[in-house]
């Protein structure tokens, strides 16, 4: 028996990712401004899906309040820019501040279980929305613009935001991949499957879940800050809306919850559907809900889970694989098999 952490597909994926990253880096030199803006949106969607999958798919922490960190990331960027911090430095600093803020939040939120945790996060997001509205700088629901971005020419600004979203997405995906392959990642998945059993073998569930909670909060806050840079305006009701978490849930459920590739595939599908059908208005949202329900009923493991089950393909394995070399297994020939079945037991 042989234990491996990669396969022929994953090794090919590494080369493909390097090539695609290089192409994406120089893409602003070739494509239109509209294409750059749409790709920036795609990078943010992939980041959001991966962060929600971090909590729910790999940790079993179902949250419907991740818009709290999305909105706080944008709000912190506004506040830091108002203090004179360069906008693109403020993007990273705001995500770090929100990540640090999530540490004390996790101290009491992770004491809740299942539905209590999900509803508790939604209530906390509503409280965050109300508190941000009290800030005189924000002017209530009127909102404010990220004026500091005007110091850059529009072409330069668009490219810098694109590169920031690309680097942020790749950095978070790489960080998540390394985290899942570490001892903490294995412990988190053990907690997801059976917290009592994991605790009985020496795993500290609260400590491990807190690190995953912090990582997901940081990534979601960075996505919120990037969305603010791309949209330029901040209105609390737009950034603290539960629709952001609904989008995350849709992407992960359709792509494949608990699978690294699933979140990316779900984000790509959501991006394509939004690009083609967003102009249909309310029917677009009805269609998203119908697709999510159908996938839950007929594809409980998501699209990538179905592909993985049917074809046995893992492009980005985060666990261990046990294989048995076929050369060591002596398979009987058809003639030998026939003779064995035709033999009669001796008296």
Short mmCIF file of C-alpha atoms in Angstrom, two decimals:
data_model
loop_
_atom_site.label_atom_id
_atom_site.label_comp_id
_atom_site.label_asym_id
_atom_site.label_seq_id
_atom_site.Cartn_x
_atom_site.Cartn_y
_atom_site.Cartn_z
CA UNK A 1 0.00 0.00 0.00
CA UNK A 2 1.22 3.51 -0.83
CA UNK A 3 0.16 6.75 0.85
CA UNK A 4 0.34 9.85 -1.37
CA UNK A 5 -0.80 13.47 -1.18
CA UNK A 6 -0.84 14.17 -4.92
CA UNK A 7 -1.63 12.45 -8.21
CA UNK A 8 -0.97 12.90 -11.90
CA UNK A 9 -3.91 15.31 -12.18
CA UNK A 10 -2.78 17.53 -9.30
CA UNK A 11 0.73 17.79 -10.70
CA UNK A 12 -0.76 18.95 -13.99
CA UNK A 13 -2.91 21.48 -12.14
CA UNK A 14 0.20 23.10 -10.62
CA UNK A 15 1.65 23.76 -14.06
CA UNK A 16 -1.71 25.00 -15.35
CA UNK A 17 -2.13 27.40 -12.42
CA UNK A 18 1.33 28.89 -13.03
CA UNK A 19 0.60 29.42 -16.73
CA UNK A 20 -2.88 30.87 -16.11
CA UNK A 21 -1.53 33.20 -13.42
CA UNK A 22 1.10 34.56 -15.77
CA UNK A 23 -1.51 35.12 -18.46
CA UNK A 24 -3.90 36.78 -16.02
CA UNK A 25 -1.14 39.10 -14.84
CA UNK A 26 -0.54 40.59 -18.29
CA UNK A 27 -4.19 40.39 -19.39
CA UNK A 28 -4.91 44.11 -18.74
CA UNK A 29 -2.58 44.93 -21.63
CA UNK A 30 -4.77 43.10 -24.13
CA UNK A 31 -8.45 43.05 -23.13
CA UNK A 32 -11.09 45.76 -22.80
CA UNK A 33 -11.81 47.77 -19.67
CA UNK A 34 -15.17 46.04 -19.24
CA UNK A 35 -13.49 42.63 -19.31
CA UNK A 36 -11.03 43.74 -16.62
CA UNK A 37 -13.86 44.89 -14.38
CA UNK A 38 -15.79 41.65 -14.87
CA UNK A 39 -12.72 39.53 -14.11
CA UNK A 40 -12.18 41.53 -10.93
CA UNK A 41 -15.72 40.62 -9.89
CA UNK A 42 -15.00 36.95 -10.66
CA UNK A 43 -11.90 36.96 -8.43
CA UNK A 44 -13.95 38.42 -5.57
CA UNK A 45 -16.66 35.78 -6.04
CA UNK A 46 -14.09 32.96 -5.91
CA UNK A 47 -12.66 34.47 -2.72
CA UNK A 48 -16.10 34.67 -1.09
CA UNK A 49 -17.01 31.10 -2.05
CA UNK A 50 -13.69 29.72 -0.79
CA UNK A 51 -14.03 31.53 2.54
CA UNK A 52 -17.57 30.29 3.19
CA UNK A 53 -16.48 26.79 2.19
CA UNK A 54 -13.66 27.10 4.73
CA UNK A 55 -16.19 27.41 7.54
CA UNK A 56 -19.07 25.26 6.34
CA UNK A 57 -17.43 22.72 4.05
CA UNK A 58 -14.30 21.93 6.03
CA UNK A 59 -15.37 23.01 9.52
CA UNK A 60 -19.10 22.29 9.65
CA UNK A 61 -19.82 25.88 10.79
CA UNK A 62 -22.87 26.99 8.81
CA UNK A 63 -23.01 30.80 8.91
CA UNK A 64 -25.62 33.10 7.38
CA UNK A 65 -23.92 36.21 8.73
CA UNK A 66 -20.66 36.44 6.79
CA UNK A 67 -21.89 39.75 5.41
CA UNK A 68 -20.73 41.12 8.77
CA UNK A 69 -17.08 40.74 7.77
CA UNK A 70 -17.75 41.74 4.15
CA UNK A 71 -19.31 45.03 5.29
CA UNK A 72 -16.74 45.68 8.01
CA UNK A 73 -13.91 45.20 5.50
CA UNK A 74 -15.38 47.93 3.29
CA UNK A 75 -16.16 50.19 6.25
CA UNK A 76 -12.65 49.88 7.70
CA UNK A 77 -11.21 50.81 4.30
CA UNK A 78 -13.32 53.98 4.25
CA UNK A 79 -12.20 54.87 7.76
CA UNK A 80 -8.49 54.25 7.10
CA UNK A 81 -8.60 56.24 3.86
CA UNK A 82 -10.22 59.12 5.71
CA UNK A 83 -7.23 59.05 8.10
CA UNK A 84 -4.85 59.51 5.16
CA UNK A 85 -3.82 55.89 4.52
CA UNK A 86 -3.14 55.07 0.86
CA UNK A 87 -6.23 53.22 -0.50
CA UNK A 88 -4.41 50.07 -1.61
CA UNK A 89 -2.61 49.84 1.73
CA UNK A 90 -5.95 50.40 3.45
CA UNK A 91 -7.37 47.34 1.66
CA UNK A 92 -4.93 45.02 3.41
CA UNK A 93 -4.93 46.83 6.74
CA UNK A 94 -8.74 46.77 6.91
CA UNK A 95 -8.79 43.00 6.35
CA UNK A 96 -6.18 42.54 9.08
CA UNK A 97 -8.15 44.71 11.50
CA UNK A 98 -11.38 42.80 10.84
CA UNK A 99 -9.49 39.51 11.20
CA UNK A 100 -8.22 40.62 14.62
CA UNK A 101 -11.72 41.79 15.56
CA UNK A 102 -13.07 38.34 14.70
CA UNK A 103 -10.90 36.81 17.44
CA UNK A 104 -12.95 38.17 20.38
CA UNK A 105 -16.14 37.55 18.37
CA UNK A 106 -15.20 33.89 18.06
CA UNK A 107 -14.76 33.62 21.84
CA UNK A 108 -18.51 33.60 22.33
CA UNK A 109 -19.91 32.76 18.88
CA UNK A 110 -18.15 29.38 18.71
CA UNK A 111 -19.90 28.36 21.92
CA UNK A 112 -23.08 28.15 19.85
CA UNK A 113 -23.95 25.03 17.89
CA UNK A 114 -25.58 24.33 14.52
CA UNK A 115 -28.64 26.56 13.98
CA UNK A 116 -27.78 28.71 16.98
CA UNK A 117 -24.44 29.63 15.39
CA UNK A 118 -26.05 30.37 12.00
CA UNK A 119 -28.74 32.64 13.46
CA UNK A 120 -26.29 34.21 15.91
CA UNK A 121 -24.02 35.29 13.06
CA UNK A 122 -26.98 36.82 11.20
CA UNK A 123 -28.00 38.78 14.32
CA UNK A 124 -24.41 39.95 14.79
CA UNK A 125 -24.32 41.16 11.17
CA UNK A 126 -27.51 43.16 11.76
CA UNK A 127 -25.99 44.75 14.86
CA UNK A 128 -22.84 45.63 12.90
CA UNK A 129 -25.00 47.26 10.23
CA UNK A 130 -26.77 49.42 12.80
CA UNK A 131 -23.52 50.47 14.48
CA UNK A 132 -21.93 51.51 11.18
CA UNK A 133 -25.00 53.61 10.42
CA UNK A 134 -24.33 55.63 13.59
CA UNK A 135 -20.96 56.84 12.27
CA UNK A 136 -21.37 60.48 11.12
CA UNK A 137 -18.79 59.93 8.38
CA UNK A 138 -21.03 57.35 6.69
CA UNK A 139 -24.13 59.61 6.78
CA UNK A 140 -26.50 56.75 7.52
CA UNK A 141 -27.81 54.87 4.50
CA UNK A 142 -26.77 57.75 2.24
CA UNK A 143 -23.27 56.33 2.29
CA UNK A 144 -19.99 57.74 1.10
CA UNK A 145 -17.52 57.31 -1.77
CA UNK A 146 -13.91 56.18 -1.59
CA UNK A 147 -12.69 59.57 -2.71
CA UNK A 148 -9.02 58.73 -2.17
CA UNK A 149 -9.07 56.57 -5.31
CA UNK A 150 -9.49 59.69 -7.43
CA UNK A 151 -5.77 60.42 -7.04
CA UNK A 152 -5.11 57.65 -9.60
CA UNK A 153 -5.92 57.91 -13.33
CA UNK A 154 -8.91 55.73 -14.11
CA UNK A 155 -6.92 53.29 -16.26
CA UNK A 156 -4.23 52.87 -13.59
CA UNK A 157 -6.85 52.50 -10.87
CA UNK A 158 -8.71 49.79 -12.77
CA UNK A 159 -5.53 47.80 -13.35
CA UNK A 160 -4.34 48.14 -9.75
CA UNK A 161 -7.70 46.92 -8.42
CA UNK A 162 -7.56 43.99 -10.85
CA UNK A 163 -4.08 42.99 -9.72
CA UNK A 164 -5.05 43.42 -6.06
CA UNK A 165 -8.06 41.11 -6.51
CA UNK A 166 -5.95 38.56 -8.40
CA UNK A 167 -3.19 38.54 -5.77
CA UNK A 168 -5.71 38.43 -2.94
CA UNK A 169 -7.59 35.50 -4.45
CA UNK A 170 -4.44 33.48 -5.21
CA UNK A 171 -2.92 34.24 -1.81
CA UNK A 172 -6.05 33.17 0.07
CA UNK A 173 -6.48 29.99 -2.00
CA UNK A 174 -2.84 29.06 -1.43
CA UNK A 175 -3.18 29.82 2.28
CA UNK A 176 -6.32 27.70 2.52
CA UNK A 177 -4.65 24.84 0.66
CA UNK A 178 -1.66 24.88 3.05
CA UNK A 179 -3.97 25.18 6.06
CA UNK A 180 -6.07 22.20 5.02
CA UNK A 181 -2.98 20.04 4.47
CA UNK A 182 -1.58 20.95 7.90
CA UNK A 183 -2.36 19.23 11.19
CA UNK A 184 -4.87 21.97 11.96
CA UNK A 185 -6.71 21.24 8.70
CA UNK A 186 -6.91 17.53 9.43
CA UNK A 187 -8.07 18.31 12.96
CA UNK A 188 -10.76 20.69 11.66
CA UNK A 189 -12.17 18.08 9.30
CA UNK A 190 -12.17 15.55 12.15
CA UNK A 191 -14.13 18.04 14.27
CA UNK A 192 -16.60 18.51 11.41
CA UNK A 193 -17.20 14.77 11.19
CA UNK A 194 -17.39 14.10 14.95
CA UNK A 195 -16.36 16.73 17.46
CA UNK A 196 -16.59 14.39 20.47
CA UNK A 197 -14.39 11.77 18.81
CA UNK A 198 -11.85 14.41 17.80
CA UNK A 199 -11.77 15.74 21.35
CA UNK A 200 -11.21 12.25 22.71
CA UNK A 201 -7.95 11.85 20.75
CA UNK A 202 -6.45 15.15 21.95
CA UNK A 203 -7.78 17.73 19.47
CA UNK A 204 -8.74 21.10 20.97
CA UNK A 205 -11.96 21.87 19.02
CA UNK A 206 -12.38 25.47 20.21
CA UNK A 207 -8.81 26.47 19.37
CA UNK A 208 -8.84 24.88 15.91
CA UNK A 209 -12.24 26.31 14.99
CA UNK A 210 -11.13 29.76 16.13
CA UNK A 211 -8.21 29.79 13.68
CA UNK A 212 -10.50 28.80 10.80
CA UNK A 213 -13.04 31.43 11.88
CA UNK A 214 -10.32 34.09 11.85
CA UNK A 215 -9.01 33.02 8.44
CA UNK A 216 -12.50 33.12 6.90
CA UNK A 217 -13.19 36.53 8.45
CA UNK A 218 -9.94 37.94 7.07
CA UNK A 219 -10.62 36.65 3.56
CA UNK A 220 -14.24 37.83 3.53
CA UNK A 221 -13.18 41.28 4.79
CA UNK A 222 -10.57 41.51 2.04
CA UNK A 223 -13.26 40.66 -0.51
CA UNK A 224 -15.46 43.44 0.91
CA UNK A 225 -12.62 45.95 0.69
CA UNK A 226 -11.89 44.94 -2.90
CA UNK A 227 -15.56 45.24 -3.81
CA UNK A 228 -15.55 48.76 -2.38
CA UNK A 229 -12.50 49.66 -4.47
CA UNK A 230 -14.20 48.28 -7.55
CA UNK A 231 -17.57 49.95 -6.89
CA UNK A 232 -16.13 53.16 -5.31
CA UNK A 233 -19.24 53.80 -3.18
CA UNK A 234 -20.20 52.51 0.27
CA UNK A 235 -23.79 52.16 1.43
CA UNK A 236 -24.26 50.10 4.61
CA UNK A 237 -27.48 48.39 3.51
CA UNK A 238 -25.75 47.15 0.34
CA UNK A 239 -22.64 45.76 2.04
CA UNK A 240 -24.36 44.30 5.12
CA UNK A 241 -27.10 42.65 3.06
CA UNK A 242 -27.73 38.95 3.65
CA UNK A 243 -27.68 38.47 -0.13
CA UNK A 244 -23.88 38.23 0.04
CA UNK A 245 -24.06 35.17 2.24
CA UNK A 246 -26.85 33.81 0.04
CA UNK A 247 -24.52 34.12 -2.96
CA UNK A 248 -21.75 32.33 -1.04
CA UNK A 249 -24.09 29.50 -0.08
CA UNK A 250 -25.31 29.14 -3.66
CA UNK A 251 -21.80 28.97 -5.10
CA UNK A 252 -20.61 26.38 -2.58
CA UNK A 253 -23.73 24.18 -2.68
CA UNK A 254 -23.84 24.07 -6.48
CA UNK A 255 -20.08 23.60 -6.89
CA UNK A 256 -19.62 21.08 -4.10
CA UNK A 257 -19.46 21.77 -0.38
CA UNK A 258 -16.38 20.46 1.39
CA UNK A 259 -14.37 20.27 -1.82
CA UNK A 260 -11.61 22.69 -2.71
CA UNK A 261 -12.46 22.58 -6.41
CA UNK A 262 -16.19 22.87 -5.70
CA UNK A 263 -16.08 26.45 -4.43
CA UNK A 264 -14.10 27.58 -7.48
CA UNK A 265 -16.42 25.79 -9.90
CA UNK A 266 -19.49 27.19 -8.15
CA UNK A 267 -18.13 30.73 -8.34
CA UNK A 268 -17.43 30.32 -12.06
CA UNK A 269 -20.98 29.07 -12.70
CA UNK A 270 -22.52 31.86 -10.64
CA UNK A 271 -20.44 34.42 -12.51
CA UNK A 272 -21.57 33.08 -15.89
CA UNK A 273 -25.24 32.99 -14.85
CA UNK A 274 -25.05 36.52 -13.45
CA UNK A 275 -23.34 37.83 -16.58
CA UNK A 276 -25.98 36.35 -18.88
CA UNK A 277 -29.21 36.63 -16.88
CA UNK A 278 -28.81 39.45 -14.33
CA UNK A 279 -30.80 41.78 -16.62
CA UNK A 280 -33.94 39.60 -16.20
CA UNK A 281 -34.59 41.14 -12.79
CA UNK A 282 -36.45 39.12 -10.18
CA UNK A 283 -36.52 36.01 -12.39
CA UNK A 284 -32.76 35.87 -12.11
CA UNK A 285 -33.04 35.43 -8.33
CA UNK A 286 -35.87 32.90 -8.74
CA UNK A 287 -33.66 30.92 -11.11
CA UNK A 288 -30.78 30.91 -8.64
CA UNK A 289 -33.06 29.58 -5.91
CA UNK A 290 -34.46 26.87 -8.19
CA UNK A 291 -30.99 25.73 -9.25
CA UNK A 292 -29.85 25.59 -5.61
CA UNK A 293 -32.88 23.47 -4.65
CA UNK A 294 -32.41 21.07 -7.55
CA UNK A 295 -28.73 20.62 -6.73
CA UNK A 296 -29.56 19.98 -3.08
CA UNK A 297 -32.12 17.32 -4.06
CA UNK A 298 -30.36 15.54 -6.91
CA UNK A 299 -26.69 16.50 -6.50
CA UNK A 300 -26.14 16.67 -2.73
CA UNK A 301 -22.37 16.66 -3.23
CA UNK A 302 -22.52 19.40 -5.85
CA UNK A 303 -21.35 19.34 -9.44
CA UNK A 304 -17.73 18.67 -8.58
CA UNK A 305 -18.73 15.97 -6.11
CA UNK A 306 -20.68 14.26 -8.90
CA UNK A 307 -17.73 14.52 -11.30
CA UNK A 308 -15.32 13.25 -8.67
CA UNK A 309 -17.58 10.32 -7.82
CA UNK A 310 -18.17 9.29 -11.44
CA UNK A 311 -14.65 9.80 -12.80
CA UNK A 312 -12.52 9.44 -9.66
CA UNK A 313 -10.66 12.70 -10.41
CA UNK A 314 -9.16 14.91 -7.71
CA UNK A 315 -7.45 17.98 -9.10
CA UNK A 316 -6.53 19.58 -5.77
CA UNK A 317 -6.36 16.84 -3.11
CA UNK A 318 -6.06 18.17 0.43
CA UNK A 319 -6.03 14.83 2.22
CA UNK A 320 -4.20 11.53 1.99
CA UNK A 321 -4.74 8.91 -0.71
CA UNK A 322 -4.05 5.22 -0.17
CA UNK A 323 -3.27 3.33 -3.36
CA UNK A 324 -2.33 -0.26 -4.11
CA UNK A 325 0.02 -0.83 -7.08
CA UNK A 326 -1.75 -3.02 -9.64
CA UNK A 327 1.52 -4.76 -10.41
CA UNK A 328 1.45 -6.36 -6.97
CA UNK A 329 -2.03 -7.80 -7.39
CA UNK A 330 -2.08 -11.13 -9.26
CA UNK A 331 -5.33 -11.31 -11.19
CA UNK A 332 -6.43 -14.81 -12.29
CA UNK A 333 -6.95 -15.41 -15.97
CA UNK A 334 -10.47 -16.16 -17.30
CA UNK A 335 -9.45 -19.82 -17.87
CA UNK A 336 -8.29 -20.21 -14.27
CA UNK A 337 -11.48 -18.60 -12.99
CA UNK A 338 -13.61 -20.97 -15.06
CA UNK A 339 -11.68 -24.02 -13.80
CA UNK A 340 -12.11 -22.94 -10.18
CA UNK A 341 -15.87 -22.62 -10.57
CA UNK A 342 -16.12 -25.97 -12.33
CA UNK A 343 -14.21 -27.89 -9.66
CA UNK A 344 -16.36 -30.14 -7.45
CA UNK A 345 -15.60 -30.53 -3.76
CA UNK A 346 -14.05 -33.89 -2.90
CA UNK A 347 -16.09 -36.31 -0.81
#
